[in-house]
mmCIF file of C-alpha atoms in Angstrom:
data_model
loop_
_atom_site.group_PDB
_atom_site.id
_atom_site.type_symbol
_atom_site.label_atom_id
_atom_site.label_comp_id
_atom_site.label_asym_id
_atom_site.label_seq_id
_atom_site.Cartn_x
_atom_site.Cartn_y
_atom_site.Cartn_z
ATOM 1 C CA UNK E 158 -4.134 -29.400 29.602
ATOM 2 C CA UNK E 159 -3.108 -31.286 26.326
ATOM 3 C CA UNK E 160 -1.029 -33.543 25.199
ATOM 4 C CA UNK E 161 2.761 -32.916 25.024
ATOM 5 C CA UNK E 162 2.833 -31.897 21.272
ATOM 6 C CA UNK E 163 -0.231 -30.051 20.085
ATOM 7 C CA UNK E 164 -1.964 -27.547 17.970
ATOM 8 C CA UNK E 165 -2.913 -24.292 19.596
ATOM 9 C CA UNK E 166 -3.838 -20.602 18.880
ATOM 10 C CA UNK E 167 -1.286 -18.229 20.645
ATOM 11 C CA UNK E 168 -2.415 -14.688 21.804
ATOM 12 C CA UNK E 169 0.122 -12.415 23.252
ATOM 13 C CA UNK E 170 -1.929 -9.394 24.993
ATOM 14 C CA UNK E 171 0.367 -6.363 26.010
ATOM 15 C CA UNK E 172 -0.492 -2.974 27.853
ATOM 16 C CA UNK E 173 0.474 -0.297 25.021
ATOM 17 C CA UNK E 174 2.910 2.524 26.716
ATOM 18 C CA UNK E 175 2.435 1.181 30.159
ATOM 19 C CA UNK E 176 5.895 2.594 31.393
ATOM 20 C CA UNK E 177 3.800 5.867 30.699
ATOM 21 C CA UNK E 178 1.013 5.052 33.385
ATOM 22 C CA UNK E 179 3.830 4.632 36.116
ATOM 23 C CA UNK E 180 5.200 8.118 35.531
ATOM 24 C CA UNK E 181 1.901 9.645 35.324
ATOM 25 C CA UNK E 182 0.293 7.985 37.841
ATOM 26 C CA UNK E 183 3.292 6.983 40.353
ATOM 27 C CA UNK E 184 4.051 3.207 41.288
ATOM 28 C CA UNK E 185 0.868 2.131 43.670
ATOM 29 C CA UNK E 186 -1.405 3.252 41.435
ATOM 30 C CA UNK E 187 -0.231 2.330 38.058
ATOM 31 C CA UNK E 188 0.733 -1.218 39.498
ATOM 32 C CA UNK E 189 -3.004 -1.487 40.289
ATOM 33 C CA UNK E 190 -4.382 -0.180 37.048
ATOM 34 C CA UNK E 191 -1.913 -3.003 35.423
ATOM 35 C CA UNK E 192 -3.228 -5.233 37.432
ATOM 36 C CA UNK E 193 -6.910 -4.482 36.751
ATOM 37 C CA UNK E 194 -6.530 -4.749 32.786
ATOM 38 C CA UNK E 195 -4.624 -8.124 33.388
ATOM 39 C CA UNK E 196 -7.436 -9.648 35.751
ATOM 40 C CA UNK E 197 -9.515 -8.277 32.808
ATOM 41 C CA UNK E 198 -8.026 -9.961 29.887
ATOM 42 C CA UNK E 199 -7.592 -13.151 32.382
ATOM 43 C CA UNK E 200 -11.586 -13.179 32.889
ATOM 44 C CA UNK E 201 -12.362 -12.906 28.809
ATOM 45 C CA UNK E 202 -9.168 -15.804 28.300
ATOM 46 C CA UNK E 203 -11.379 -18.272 30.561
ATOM 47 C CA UNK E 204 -14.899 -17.118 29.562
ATOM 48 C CA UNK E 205 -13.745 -18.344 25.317
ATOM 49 C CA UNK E 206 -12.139 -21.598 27.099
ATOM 50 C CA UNK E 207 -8.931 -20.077 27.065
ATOM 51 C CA UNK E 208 -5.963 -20.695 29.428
ATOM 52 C CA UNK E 209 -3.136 -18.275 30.805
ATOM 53 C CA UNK E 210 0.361 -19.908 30.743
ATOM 54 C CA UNK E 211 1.731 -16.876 32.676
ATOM 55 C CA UNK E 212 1.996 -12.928 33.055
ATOM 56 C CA UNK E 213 5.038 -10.912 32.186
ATOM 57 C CA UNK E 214 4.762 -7.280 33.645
ATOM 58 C CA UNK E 215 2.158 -5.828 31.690
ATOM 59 C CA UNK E 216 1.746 -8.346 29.577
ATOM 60 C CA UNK E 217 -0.486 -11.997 29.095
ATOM 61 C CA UNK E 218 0.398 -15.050 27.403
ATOM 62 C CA UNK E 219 -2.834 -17.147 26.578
ATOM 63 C CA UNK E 220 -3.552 -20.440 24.561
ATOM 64 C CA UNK E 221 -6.744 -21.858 23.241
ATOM 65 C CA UNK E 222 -7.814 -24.909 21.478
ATOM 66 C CA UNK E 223 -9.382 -23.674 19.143
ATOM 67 C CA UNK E 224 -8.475 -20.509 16.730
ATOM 68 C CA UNK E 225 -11.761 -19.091 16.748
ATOM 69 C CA UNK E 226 -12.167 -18.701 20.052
ATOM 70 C CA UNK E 227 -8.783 -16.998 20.146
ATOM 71 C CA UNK E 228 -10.346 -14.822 17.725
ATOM 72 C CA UNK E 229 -13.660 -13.848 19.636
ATOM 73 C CA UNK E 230 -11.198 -13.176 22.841
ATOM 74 C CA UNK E 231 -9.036 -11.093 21.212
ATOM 75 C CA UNK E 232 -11.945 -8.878 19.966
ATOM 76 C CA UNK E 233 -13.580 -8.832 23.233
ATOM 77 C CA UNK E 234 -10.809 -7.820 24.919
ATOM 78 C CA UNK E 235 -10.137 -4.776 22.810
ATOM 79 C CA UNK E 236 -13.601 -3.536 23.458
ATOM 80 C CA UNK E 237 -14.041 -3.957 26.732
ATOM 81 C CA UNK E 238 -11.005 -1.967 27.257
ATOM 82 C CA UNK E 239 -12.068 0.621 24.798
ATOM 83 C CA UNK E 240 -15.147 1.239 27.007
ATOM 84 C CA UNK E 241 -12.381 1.340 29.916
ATOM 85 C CA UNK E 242 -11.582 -0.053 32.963
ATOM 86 C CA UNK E 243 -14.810 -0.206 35.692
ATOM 87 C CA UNK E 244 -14.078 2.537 38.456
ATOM 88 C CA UNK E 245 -11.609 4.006 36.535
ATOM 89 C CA UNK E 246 -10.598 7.049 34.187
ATOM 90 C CA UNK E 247 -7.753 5.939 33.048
ATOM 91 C CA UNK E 248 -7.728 4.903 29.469
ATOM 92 C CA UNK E 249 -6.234 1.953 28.646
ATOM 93 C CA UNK E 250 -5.564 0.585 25.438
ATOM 94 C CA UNK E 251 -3.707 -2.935 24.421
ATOM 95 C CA UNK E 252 -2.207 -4.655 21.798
ATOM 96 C CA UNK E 253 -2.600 -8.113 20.501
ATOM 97 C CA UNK E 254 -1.006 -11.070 18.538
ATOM 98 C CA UNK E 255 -2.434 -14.194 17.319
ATOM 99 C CA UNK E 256 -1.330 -17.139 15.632
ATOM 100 C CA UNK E 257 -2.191 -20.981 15.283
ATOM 101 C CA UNK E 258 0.072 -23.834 15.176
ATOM 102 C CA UNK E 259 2.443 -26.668 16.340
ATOM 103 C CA UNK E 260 3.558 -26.399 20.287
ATOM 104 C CA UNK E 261 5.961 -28.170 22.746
ATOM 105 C CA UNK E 262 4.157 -28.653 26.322
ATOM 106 C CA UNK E 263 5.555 -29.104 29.085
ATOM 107 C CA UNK E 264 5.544 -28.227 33.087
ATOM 108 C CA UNK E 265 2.360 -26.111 32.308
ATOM 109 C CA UNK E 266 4.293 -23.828 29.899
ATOM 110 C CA UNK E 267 4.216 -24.063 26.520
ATOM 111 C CA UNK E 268 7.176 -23.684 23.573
ATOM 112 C CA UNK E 269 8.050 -23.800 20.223
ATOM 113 C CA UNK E 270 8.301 -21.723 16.860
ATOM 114 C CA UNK E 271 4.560 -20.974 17.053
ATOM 115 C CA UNK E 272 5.094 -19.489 20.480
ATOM 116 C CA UNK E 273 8.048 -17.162 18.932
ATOM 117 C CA UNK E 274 6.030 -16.197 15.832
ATOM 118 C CA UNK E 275 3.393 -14.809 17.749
ATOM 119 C CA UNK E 276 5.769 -13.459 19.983
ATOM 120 C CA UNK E 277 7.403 -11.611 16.831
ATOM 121 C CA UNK E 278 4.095 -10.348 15.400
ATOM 122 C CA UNK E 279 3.295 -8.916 18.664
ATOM 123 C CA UNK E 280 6.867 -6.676 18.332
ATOM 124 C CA UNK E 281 4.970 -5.248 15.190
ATOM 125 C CA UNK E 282 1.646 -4.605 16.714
ATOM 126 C CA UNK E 283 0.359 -0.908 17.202
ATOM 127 C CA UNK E 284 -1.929 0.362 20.223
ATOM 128 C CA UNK E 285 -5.660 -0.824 19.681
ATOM 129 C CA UNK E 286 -4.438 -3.692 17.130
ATOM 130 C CA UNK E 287 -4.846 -7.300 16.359
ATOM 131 C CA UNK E 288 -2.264 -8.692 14.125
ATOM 132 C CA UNK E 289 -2.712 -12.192 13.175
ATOM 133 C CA UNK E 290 -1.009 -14.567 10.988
ATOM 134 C CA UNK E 291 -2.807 -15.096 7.754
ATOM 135 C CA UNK E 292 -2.259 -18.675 7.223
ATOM 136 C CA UNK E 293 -4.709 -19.025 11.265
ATOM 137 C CA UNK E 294 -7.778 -17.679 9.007
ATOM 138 C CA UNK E 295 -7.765 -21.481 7.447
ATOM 139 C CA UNK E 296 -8.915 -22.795 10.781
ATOM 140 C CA UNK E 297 -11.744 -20.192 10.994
ATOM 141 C CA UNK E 298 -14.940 -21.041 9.538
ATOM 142 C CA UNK E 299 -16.456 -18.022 7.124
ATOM 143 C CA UNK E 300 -17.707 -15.661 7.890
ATOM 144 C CA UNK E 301 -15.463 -14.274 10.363
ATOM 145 C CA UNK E 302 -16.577 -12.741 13.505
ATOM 146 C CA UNK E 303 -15.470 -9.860 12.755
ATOM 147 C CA UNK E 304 -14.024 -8.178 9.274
ATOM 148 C CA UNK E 305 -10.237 -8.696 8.150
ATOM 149 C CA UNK E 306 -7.943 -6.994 6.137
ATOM 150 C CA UNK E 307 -4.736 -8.474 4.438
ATOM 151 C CA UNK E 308 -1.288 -6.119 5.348
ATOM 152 C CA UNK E 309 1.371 -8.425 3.391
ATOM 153 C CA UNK E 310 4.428 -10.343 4.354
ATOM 154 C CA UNK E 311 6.825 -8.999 7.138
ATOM 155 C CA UNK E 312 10.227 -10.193 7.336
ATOM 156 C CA UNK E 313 10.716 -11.026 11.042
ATOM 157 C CA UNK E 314 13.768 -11.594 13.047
ATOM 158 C CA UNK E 315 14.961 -15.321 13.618
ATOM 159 C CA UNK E 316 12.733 -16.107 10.628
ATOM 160 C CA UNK E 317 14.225 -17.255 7.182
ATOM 161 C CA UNK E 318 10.772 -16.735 4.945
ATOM 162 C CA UNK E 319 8.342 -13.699 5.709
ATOM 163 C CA UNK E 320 5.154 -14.070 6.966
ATOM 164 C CA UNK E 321 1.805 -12.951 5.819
ATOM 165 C CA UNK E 322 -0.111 -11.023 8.714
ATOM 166 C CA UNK E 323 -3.613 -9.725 8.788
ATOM 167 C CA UNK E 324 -5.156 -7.304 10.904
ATOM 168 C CA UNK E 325 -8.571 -8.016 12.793
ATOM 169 C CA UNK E 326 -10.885 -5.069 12.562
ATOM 170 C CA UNK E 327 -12.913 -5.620 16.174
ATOM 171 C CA UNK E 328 -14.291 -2.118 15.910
ATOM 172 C CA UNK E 329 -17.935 -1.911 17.116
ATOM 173 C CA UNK E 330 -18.819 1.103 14.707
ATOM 174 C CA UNK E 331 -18.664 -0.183 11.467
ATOM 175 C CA UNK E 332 -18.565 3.082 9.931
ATOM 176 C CA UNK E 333 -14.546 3.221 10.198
ATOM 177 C CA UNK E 334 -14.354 -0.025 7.794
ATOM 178 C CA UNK E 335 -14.410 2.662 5.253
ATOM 179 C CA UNK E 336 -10.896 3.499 6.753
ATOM 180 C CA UNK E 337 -10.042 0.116 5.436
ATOM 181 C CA UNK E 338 -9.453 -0.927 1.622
ATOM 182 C CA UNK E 339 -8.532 -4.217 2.137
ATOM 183 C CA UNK E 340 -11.597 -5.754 4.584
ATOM 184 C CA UNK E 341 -12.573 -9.067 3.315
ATOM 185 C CA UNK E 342 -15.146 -11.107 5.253
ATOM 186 C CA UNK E 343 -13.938 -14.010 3.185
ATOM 187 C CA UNK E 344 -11.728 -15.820 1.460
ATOM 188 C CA UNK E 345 -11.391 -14.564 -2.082
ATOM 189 C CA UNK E 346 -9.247 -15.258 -5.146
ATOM 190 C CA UNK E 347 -5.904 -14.431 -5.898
ATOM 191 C CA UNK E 348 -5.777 -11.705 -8.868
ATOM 192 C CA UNK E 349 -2.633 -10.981 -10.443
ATOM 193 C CA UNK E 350 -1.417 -7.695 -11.023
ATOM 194 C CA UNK E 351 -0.179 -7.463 -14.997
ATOM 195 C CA UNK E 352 1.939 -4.332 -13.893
ATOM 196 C CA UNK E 353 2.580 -1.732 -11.983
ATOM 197 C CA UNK E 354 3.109 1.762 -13.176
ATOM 198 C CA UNK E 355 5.194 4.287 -11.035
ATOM 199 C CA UNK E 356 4.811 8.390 -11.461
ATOM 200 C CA UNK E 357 7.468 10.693 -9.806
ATOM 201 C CA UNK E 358 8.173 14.187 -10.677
ATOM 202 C CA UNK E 359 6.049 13.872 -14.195
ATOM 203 C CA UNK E 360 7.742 10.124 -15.002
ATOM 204 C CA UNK E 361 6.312 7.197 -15.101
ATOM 205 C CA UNK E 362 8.010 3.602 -14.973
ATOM 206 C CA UNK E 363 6.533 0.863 -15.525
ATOM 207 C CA UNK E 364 7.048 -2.251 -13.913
ATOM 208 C CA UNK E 365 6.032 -6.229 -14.876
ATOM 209 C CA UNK E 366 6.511 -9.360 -13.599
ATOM 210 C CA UNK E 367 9.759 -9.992 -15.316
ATOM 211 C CA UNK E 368 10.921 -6.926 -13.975
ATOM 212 C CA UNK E 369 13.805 -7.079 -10.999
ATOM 213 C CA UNK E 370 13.595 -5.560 -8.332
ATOM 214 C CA UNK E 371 13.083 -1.515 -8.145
ATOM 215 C CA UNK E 372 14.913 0.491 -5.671
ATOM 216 C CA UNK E 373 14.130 3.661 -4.309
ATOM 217 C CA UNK E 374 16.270 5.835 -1.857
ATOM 218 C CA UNK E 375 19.033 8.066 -1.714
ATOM 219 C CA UNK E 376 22.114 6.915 -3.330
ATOM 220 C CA UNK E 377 23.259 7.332 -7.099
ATOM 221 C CA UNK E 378 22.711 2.891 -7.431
ATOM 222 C CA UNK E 379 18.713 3.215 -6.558
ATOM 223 C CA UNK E 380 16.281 3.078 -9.979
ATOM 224 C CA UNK E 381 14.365 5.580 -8.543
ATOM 225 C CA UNK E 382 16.598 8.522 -6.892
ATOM 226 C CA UNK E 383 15.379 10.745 -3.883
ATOM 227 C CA UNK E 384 17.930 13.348 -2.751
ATOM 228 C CA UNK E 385 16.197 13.862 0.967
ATOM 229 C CA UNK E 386 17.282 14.184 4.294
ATOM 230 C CA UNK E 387 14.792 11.454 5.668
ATOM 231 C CA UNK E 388 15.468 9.299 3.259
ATOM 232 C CA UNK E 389 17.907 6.090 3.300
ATOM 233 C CA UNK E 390 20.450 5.424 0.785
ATOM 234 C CA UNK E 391 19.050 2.201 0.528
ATOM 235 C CA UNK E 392 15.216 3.224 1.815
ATOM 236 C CA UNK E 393 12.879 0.817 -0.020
ATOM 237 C CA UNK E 394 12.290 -1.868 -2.836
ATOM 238 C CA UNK E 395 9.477 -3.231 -4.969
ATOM 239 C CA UNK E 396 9.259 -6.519 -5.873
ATOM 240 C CA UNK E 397 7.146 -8.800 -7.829
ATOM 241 C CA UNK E 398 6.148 -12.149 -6.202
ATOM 242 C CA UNK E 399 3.350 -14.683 -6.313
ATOM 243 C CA UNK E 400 1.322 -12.446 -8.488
ATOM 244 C CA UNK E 401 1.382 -9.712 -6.676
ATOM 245 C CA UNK E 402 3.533 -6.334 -6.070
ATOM 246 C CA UNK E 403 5.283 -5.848 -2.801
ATOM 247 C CA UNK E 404 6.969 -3.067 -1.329
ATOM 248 C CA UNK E 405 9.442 -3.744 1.494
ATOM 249 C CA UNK E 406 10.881 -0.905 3.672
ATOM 250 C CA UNK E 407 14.278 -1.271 4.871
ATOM 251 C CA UNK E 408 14.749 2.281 5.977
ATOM 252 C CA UNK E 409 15.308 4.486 9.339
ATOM 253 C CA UNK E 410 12.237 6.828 8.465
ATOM 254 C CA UNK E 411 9.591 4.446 7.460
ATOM 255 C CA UNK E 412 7.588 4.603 4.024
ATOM 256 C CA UNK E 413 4.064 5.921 4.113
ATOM 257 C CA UNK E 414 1.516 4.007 1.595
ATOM 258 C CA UNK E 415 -1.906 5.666 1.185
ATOM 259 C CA UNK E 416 -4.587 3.912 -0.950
ATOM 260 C CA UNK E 417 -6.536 5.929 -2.392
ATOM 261 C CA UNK E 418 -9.730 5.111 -0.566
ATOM 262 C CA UNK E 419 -7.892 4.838 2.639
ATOM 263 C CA UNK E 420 -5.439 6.390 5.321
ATOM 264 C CA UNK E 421 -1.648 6.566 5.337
ATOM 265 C CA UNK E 422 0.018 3.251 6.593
ATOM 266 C CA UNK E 423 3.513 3.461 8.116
ATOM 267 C CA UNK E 424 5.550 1.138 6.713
ATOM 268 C CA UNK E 425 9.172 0.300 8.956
ATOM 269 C CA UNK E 426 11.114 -2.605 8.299
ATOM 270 C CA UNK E 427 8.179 -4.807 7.012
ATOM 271 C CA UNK E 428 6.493 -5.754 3.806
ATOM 272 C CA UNK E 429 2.767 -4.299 2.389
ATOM 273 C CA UNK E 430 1.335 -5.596 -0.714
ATOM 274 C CA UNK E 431 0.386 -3.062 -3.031
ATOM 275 C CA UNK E 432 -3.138 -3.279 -4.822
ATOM 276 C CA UNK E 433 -5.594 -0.691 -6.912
ATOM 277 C CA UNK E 434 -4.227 2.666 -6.596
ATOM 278 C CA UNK E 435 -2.314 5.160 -4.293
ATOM 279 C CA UNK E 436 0.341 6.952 -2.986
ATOM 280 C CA UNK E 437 3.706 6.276 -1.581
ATOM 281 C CA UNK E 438 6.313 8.504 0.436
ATOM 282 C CA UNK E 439 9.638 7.912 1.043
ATOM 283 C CA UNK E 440 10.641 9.288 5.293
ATOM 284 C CA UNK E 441 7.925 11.965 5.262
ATOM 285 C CA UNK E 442 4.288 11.636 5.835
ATOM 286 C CA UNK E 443 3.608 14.977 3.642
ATOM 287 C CA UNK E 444 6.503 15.181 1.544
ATOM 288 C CA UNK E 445 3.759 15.623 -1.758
ATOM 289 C CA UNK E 446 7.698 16.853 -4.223
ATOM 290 C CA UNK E 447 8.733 13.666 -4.235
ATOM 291 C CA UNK E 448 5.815 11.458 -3.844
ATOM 292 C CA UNK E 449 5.388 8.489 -5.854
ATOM 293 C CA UNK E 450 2.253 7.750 -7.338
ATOM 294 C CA UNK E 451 1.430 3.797 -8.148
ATOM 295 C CA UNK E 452 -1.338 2.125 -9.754
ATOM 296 C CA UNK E 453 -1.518 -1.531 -10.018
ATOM 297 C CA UNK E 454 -3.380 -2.527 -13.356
ATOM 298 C CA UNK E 455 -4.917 -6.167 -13.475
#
């Protein structure tokens, strides 16, 4: 397969709400349905020179020399299931992780921190989604097969530094890219953000890079203080880093971020980088009291 330390893309494929297809359908059935979407993504694995280290339940582990292909396969197998599975009604929709790097082989398995990273982006992944690491768009030559838009860093579990992750837009209609502020189709430059300025209730704060961090939530020790039932004591921060202002959610509720030419994003217990102008809610999608509004000024 490869030598015993190598470079490979990672792709984690998983059912989305699978245990849902059991009680709907009843055990036979739904164990053949699974089983039909996993010889599916098995078929599109080997057709972009993929190969399938194993299945776990309702989900497929796959690794491919080169990130690109990886790429192509992920989209592919998003739209095939989109147009459903042959000789079925049943609609079936997956999720998927991707990211490149460093592996341990061995016995026909493979291992390492790559491995767990993509197994940790995959815990973030939502229904009909491709989440891939940012830094496995360096191995992809421009332009991308298919449009990409930056989400931030995410703090994930067992890792010490956050990660940035991008999301693959493998949509076939290309009218829903409007959907989607942040599509690049290549690599651009950095800007940096001069400041940030903050309205709540008729306030405004503004913040700069030698600001500290802001903090937003419940309690009396936040700089910004919302007295709500769905929101945290502690609910969210925004931070300046690298150029760039970042909001990190470390609430039960979630923070909703809506750009102003886009739809709401649900942040929970990750990190979104803030650009050009929008909205942000702390717990509640359509609290519009206590909204805050931010606009990023470069």
């Amino acid at each position: 397969m490869a030598s015993p330390t190598s470079k490979l893309a990672i792709l984690f494929a998983d059912i989305s709400r699978s245990t849902y297809l059991f009680e709907l359908y009843g055990d036979v059935t739904a164990r053949q349905i699974v089983a039909e979407t996993l010889t599916i993504l098995a078929e599109i694995t080997r057709k972009y020179n993929g190969f399938i280290i194993k299945t776990i339940g309702d989900e497929i582990f796959c690794t491919f020399v080169r990130p690109d292909q990886a790429f192509k396969a992920a989209c592919e197998m998003n739209r095939s299931l989109h147009r459903g599975v042959p000789g079925s009604q049943v609609k079936i929709s997956i999720k998927i992780s991707l990211h490149y790097g460093p592996v341990l082989i061995e016995n026909n398995d493979v291992y390492g921190d790559a491995v767990n990273l993509g197994s940790r982006i995959m815990e973030v992944c939502k229904p009909e989604q491709i989440l891939i690491s940012t830094s496995t768009l360096d191995y992809l030559p421009e332009p991308y097969p298919s449009p990409v838009r930056n989400i931030g860093k995410i703090q994930f579990r067992g890792k010490l530094e956050s990660v940035d992750i991008s999301e693959i837009i493998w949509q076939e209609d290309t009218s829903a890219l409007t959907k989607h502020p942040t599509i690049i189709k290549e690599r651009k430059k950095e800007l940096n953000i001069l400041y940030l300025e903050l309205t709540c209730r008729n306030k405004k704060v503004i913040l700069t890079n030698e600001n500290q961090i802001f903090h937003m939530g419940r309690s009396e020790n936040n700089d910004l203080i919302i007295d709500k039932d769905l929101v945290s004591r502690r609910h969210a921060y925004i931070e300046y880093r690298n150029g760039k202002f970042t909001l990190a959610d470390r609430s039960t509720n979630g923070t909703y971020v809506k750009y102003d030419a886009g739809e709401s994003i649900l942040v929970q217990r990750e990190e979104i980088v803030l650009f050009g102008d929008g909205i942000i809610r702390l717990g509640d999608e359509k609290d519009e009291k206590d909204q805050i509004r931010f606009s990023c000024k470069i």
